[in-house]
Short mmCIF file of C-alpha atoms and ligand atoms in Angstrom, two decimals:
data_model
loop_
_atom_site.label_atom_id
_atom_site.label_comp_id
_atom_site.label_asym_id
_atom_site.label_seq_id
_atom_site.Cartn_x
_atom_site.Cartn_y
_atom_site.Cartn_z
CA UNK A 10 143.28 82.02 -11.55
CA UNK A 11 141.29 81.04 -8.41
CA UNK A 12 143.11 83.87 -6.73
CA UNK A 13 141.87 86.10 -9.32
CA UNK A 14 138.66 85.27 -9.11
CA UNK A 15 138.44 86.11 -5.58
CA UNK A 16 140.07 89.24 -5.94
CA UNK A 17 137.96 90.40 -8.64
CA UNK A 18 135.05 89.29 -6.09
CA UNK A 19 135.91 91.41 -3.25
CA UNK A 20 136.93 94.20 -5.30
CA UNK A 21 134.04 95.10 -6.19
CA UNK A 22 132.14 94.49 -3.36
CA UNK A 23 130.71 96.60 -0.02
CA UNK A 24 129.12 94.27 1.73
CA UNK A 25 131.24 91.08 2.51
CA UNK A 26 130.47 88.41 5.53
CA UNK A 27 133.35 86.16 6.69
CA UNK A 28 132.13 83.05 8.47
CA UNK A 29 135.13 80.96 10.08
CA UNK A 30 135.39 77.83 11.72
CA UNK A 31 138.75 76.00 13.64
CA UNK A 32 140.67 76.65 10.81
CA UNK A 33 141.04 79.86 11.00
CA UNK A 34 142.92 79.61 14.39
CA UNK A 35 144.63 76.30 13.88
CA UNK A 36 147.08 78.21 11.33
CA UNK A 37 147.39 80.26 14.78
CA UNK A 38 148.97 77.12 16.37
CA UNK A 39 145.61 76.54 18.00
CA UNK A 40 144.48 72.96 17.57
CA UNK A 41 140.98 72.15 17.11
CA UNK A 42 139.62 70.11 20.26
CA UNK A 43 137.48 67.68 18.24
CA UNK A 44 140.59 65.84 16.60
CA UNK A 45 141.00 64.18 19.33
CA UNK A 46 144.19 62.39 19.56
CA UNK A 47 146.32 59.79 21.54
CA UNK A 48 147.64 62.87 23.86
CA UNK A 49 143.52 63.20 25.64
CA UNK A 50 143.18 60.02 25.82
CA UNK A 51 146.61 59.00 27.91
CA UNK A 52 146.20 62.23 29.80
CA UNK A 53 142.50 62.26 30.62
CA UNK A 54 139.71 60.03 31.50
CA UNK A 55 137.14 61.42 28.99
CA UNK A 56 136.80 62.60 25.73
CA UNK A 57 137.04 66.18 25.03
CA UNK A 58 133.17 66.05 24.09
CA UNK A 59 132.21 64.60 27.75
CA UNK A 60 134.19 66.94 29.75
CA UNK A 61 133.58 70.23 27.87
CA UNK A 62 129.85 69.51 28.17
CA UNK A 63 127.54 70.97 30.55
CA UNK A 64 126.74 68.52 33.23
CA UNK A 65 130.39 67.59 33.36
CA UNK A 66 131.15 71.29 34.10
CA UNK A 67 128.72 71.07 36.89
CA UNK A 68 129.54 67.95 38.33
CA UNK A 69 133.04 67.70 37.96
CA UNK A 70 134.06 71.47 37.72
CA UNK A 71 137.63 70.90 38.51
CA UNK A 72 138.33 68.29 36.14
CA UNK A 73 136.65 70.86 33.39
CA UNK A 74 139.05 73.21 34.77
CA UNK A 75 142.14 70.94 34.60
CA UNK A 76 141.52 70.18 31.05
CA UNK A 77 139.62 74.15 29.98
CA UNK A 78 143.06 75.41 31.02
CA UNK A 79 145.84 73.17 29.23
CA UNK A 80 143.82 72.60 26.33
CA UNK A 81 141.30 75.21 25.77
CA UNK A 82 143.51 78.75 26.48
CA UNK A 83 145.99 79.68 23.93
CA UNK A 84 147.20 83.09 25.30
CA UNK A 85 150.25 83.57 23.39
CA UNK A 86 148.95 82.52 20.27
CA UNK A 87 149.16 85.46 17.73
CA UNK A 88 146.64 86.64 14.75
CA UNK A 89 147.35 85.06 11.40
CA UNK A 90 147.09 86.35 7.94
CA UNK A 91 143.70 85.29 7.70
CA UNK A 92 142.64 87.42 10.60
CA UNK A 93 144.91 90.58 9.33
CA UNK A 94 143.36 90.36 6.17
CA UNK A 95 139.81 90.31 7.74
CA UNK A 96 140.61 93.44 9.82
CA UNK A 97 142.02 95.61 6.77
CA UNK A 98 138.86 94.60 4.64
CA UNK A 99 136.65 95.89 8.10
CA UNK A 100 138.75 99.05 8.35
CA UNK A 101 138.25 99.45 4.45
CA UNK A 102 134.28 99.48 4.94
CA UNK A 103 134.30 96.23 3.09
CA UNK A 104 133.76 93.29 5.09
CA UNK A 105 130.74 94.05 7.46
CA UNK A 106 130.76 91.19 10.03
CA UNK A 107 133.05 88.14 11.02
CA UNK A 108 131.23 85.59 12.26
CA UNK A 109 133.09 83.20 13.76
CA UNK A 110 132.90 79.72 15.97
CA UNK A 111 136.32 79.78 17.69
CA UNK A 112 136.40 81.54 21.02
CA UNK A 113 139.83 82.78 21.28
CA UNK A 114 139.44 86.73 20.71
CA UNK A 115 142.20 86.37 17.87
CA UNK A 116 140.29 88.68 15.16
CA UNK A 117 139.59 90.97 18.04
CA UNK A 118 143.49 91.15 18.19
CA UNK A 119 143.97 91.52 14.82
CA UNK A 120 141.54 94.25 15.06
CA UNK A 121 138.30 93.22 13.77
CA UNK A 122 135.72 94.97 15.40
CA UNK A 123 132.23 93.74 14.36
CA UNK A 124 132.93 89.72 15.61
CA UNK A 125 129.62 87.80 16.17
CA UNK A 126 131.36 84.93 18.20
CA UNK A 127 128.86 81.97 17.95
CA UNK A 128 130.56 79.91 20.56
CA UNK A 129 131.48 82.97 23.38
CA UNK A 130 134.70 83.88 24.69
CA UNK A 131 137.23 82.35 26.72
CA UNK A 132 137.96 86.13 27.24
CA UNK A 133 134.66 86.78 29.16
CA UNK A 134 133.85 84.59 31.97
CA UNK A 135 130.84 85.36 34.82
CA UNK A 136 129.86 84.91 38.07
CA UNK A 137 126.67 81.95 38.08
CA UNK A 138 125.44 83.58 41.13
CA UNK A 139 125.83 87.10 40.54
CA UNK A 140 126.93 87.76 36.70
CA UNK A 141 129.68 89.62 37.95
CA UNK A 142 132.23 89.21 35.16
CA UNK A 143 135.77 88.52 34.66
CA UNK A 144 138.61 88.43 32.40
CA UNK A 145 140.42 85.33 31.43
CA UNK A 146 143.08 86.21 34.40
CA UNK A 147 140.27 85.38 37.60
CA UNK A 148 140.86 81.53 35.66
CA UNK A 149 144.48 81.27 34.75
CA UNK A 150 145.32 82.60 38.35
CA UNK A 151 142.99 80.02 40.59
CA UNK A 152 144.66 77.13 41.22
CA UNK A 153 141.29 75.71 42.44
CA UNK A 154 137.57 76.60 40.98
CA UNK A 155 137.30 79.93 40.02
CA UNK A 156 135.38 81.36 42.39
CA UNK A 157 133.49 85.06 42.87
CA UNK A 158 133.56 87.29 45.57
CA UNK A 159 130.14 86.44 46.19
CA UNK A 160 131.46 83.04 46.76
CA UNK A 161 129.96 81.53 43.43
CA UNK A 162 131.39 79.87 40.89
CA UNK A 163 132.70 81.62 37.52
CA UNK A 164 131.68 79.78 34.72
CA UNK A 165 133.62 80.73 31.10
CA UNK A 166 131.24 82.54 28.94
CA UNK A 167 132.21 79.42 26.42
CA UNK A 168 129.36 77.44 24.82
CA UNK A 169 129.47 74.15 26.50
CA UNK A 170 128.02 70.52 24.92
CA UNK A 171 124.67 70.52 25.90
CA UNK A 172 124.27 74.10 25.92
CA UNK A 173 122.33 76.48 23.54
CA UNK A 174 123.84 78.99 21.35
CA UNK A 175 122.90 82.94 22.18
CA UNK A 176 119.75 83.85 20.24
CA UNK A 177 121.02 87.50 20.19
CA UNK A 178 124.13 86.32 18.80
CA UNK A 179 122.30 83.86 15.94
CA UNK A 180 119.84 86.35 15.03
CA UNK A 181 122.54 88.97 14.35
CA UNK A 182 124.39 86.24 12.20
CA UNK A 183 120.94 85.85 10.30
CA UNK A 184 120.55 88.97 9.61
CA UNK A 185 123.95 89.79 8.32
CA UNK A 186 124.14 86.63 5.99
CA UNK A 187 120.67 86.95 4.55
CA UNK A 188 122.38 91.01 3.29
CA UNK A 189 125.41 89.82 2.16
CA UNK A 190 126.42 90.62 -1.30
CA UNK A 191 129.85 88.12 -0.76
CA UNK A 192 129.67 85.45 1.54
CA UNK A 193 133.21 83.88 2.29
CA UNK A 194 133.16 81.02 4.24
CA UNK A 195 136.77 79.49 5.57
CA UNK A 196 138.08 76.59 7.48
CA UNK A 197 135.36 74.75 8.55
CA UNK A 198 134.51 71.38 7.58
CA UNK A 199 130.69 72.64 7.76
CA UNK A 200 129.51 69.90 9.11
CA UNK A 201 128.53 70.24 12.54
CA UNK A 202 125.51 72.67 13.82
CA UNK A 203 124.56 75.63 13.69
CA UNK A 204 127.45 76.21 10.32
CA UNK A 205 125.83 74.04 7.77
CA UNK A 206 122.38 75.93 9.00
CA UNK A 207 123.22 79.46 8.70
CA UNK A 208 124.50 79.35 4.78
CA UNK A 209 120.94 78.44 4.24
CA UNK A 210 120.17 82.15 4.68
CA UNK A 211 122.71 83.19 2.10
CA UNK A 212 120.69 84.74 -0.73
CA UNK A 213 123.40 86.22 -3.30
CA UNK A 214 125.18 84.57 -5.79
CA UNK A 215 128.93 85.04 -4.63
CA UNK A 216 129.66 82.39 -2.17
CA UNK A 217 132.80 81.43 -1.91
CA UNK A 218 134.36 78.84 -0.28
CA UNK A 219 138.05 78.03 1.32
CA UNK A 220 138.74 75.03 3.23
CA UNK A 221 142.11 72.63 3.12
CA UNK A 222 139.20 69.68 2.80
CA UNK A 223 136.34 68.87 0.50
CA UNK A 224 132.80 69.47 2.83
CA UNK A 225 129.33 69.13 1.53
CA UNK A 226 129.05 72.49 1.06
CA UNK A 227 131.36 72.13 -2.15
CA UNK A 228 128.73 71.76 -4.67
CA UNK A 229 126.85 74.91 -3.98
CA UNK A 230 129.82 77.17 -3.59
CA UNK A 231 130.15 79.57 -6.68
CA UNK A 232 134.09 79.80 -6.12
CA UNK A 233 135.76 76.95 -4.41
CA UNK A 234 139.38 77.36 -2.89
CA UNK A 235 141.17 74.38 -1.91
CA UNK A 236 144.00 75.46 0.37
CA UNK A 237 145.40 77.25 3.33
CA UNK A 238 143.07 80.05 4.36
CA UNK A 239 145.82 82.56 5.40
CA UNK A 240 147.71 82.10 2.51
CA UNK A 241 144.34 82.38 0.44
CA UNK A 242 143.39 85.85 1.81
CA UNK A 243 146.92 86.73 2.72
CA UNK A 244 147.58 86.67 -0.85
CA UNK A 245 145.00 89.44 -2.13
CA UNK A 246 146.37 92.58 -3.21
CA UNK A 247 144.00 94.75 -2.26
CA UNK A 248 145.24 98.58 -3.03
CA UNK A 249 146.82 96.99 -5.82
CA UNK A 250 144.19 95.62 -7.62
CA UNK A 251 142.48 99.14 -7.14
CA UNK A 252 145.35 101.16 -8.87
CA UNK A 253 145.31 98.69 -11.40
CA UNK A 254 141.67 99.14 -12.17
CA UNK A 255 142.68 102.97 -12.44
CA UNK A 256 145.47 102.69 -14.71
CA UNK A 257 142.98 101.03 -17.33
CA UNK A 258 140.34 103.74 -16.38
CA UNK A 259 142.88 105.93 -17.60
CA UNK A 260 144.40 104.18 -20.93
CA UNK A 261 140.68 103.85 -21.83
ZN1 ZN B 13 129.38 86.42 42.22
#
């Protein structure tokens, strides 16, 4: 019924926001950093918060590294339903932006092309002497600091602890929530900055909410989906519903 409702949502709808959290990759085989488990702590000195913060990147850039590169870059890891679905409701003139916090290009893949990516891109990374940038390749293939030609170091274009988000980025991500029609937000737990913050903008009535887990966002969600968010959006049927609407058009 659920399923229906959603359907029926998007349907008839031209202006739909996606806003994803960890999630959306983890179904991707992509675990999400902050449950940190027994395996960080035997294998590494600090938390995953400490080391993937600013001043640790500074200070103790190879350590970062160490850790940015077994536990941060998932380059095999392949689109998931969720994104699919996402990119067909783009290409259908649908679904207007996916803002997302997970930095692993995977909707890109799947071939979303309007992604506002709050937290950056493991994809991009740049020079911090000269902004020269590179692709993800300048870190997989240094076996010491990534370093520039210049002779500076190349920092992931990643936002770090301790570091602000892009006010380009967030201002873009106002601006498209505050005009959607359908909200749909999916796999975050909505509790941590800047998520919980940017629904505040949302001024329709069609917000709709999928996550495995409750979050305090429950209670102000006009549908609320309980479950798997690629099996969720994975199970729309699209053209169908559309021929479906036709075929009553017609009988009427
Ligand atoms: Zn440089």
């Amino acid at each position: 019924m659920d399923i229906k409702n959603l359907q029926a949502i998007i349907s008839n709808s031209g202006n739909i926001v996606f806003f994803g959290g960890a999630g959306v990759s983890t179904e991707s085989g992509i675990p999400d950093f902050r449950s940190v488990d027994g395996l960080y702590n035997e294998k590494y000195k600090y938390p995953p918060e400490t080391i993937l913060s600013h001043r640790f990147f500074i200070k103790n850039t190879m350590d970062f590294y160490d850790f940015y590169k077994s536990k941060m870059l998932f380059l095999d890891a392949k689109p998931n339903k969720a994104h699919n679905r996402l990119a067909e409701l783009e290409k259908m003139g649908k679904l207007k932006a996916v803002i997302t916090q997970n930095i692993d290009g995977l909707h890109q893949v799947a071939g979303s092309k309007n992604v506002l990516e709050l937290h950056g891109s493991v994809h991009r990374n740049y020079c911090m002497k000269c902004r020269k940038f590179y692709d993800v390749n300048a870190i997989l293939n240094s076996k010491d600091v990534p370093t520039c030609d210049c002779g500076g170091t190349i920092k992931p274009h990643v936002v770090l602890y301790e570091e602000s988000l892009d006010d380009k980025v967030m201002n873009k991500a106002v601006e498209y929530i505050s005009n959607a029609d359908v909200l749909i937000i999916g796999g975050t737990s909505l509790g941590v900055y800047p998520a919980a913050g940017l629904i505040q903008y949302y001024q329709g009535d069609k917000l709709i909410l999928i996550n495995k887990s409750t979050t305090p966002m429950d209670k102000n969600a006009n549908l609320l989906l309980n479950g798997s968010i690629g099996e969720i959006l994975g199970a729309l049927e699209l053209w169908t519903y559309s021929i479906c609407q036709n075929y009553h058009y017609h009988k009427n």
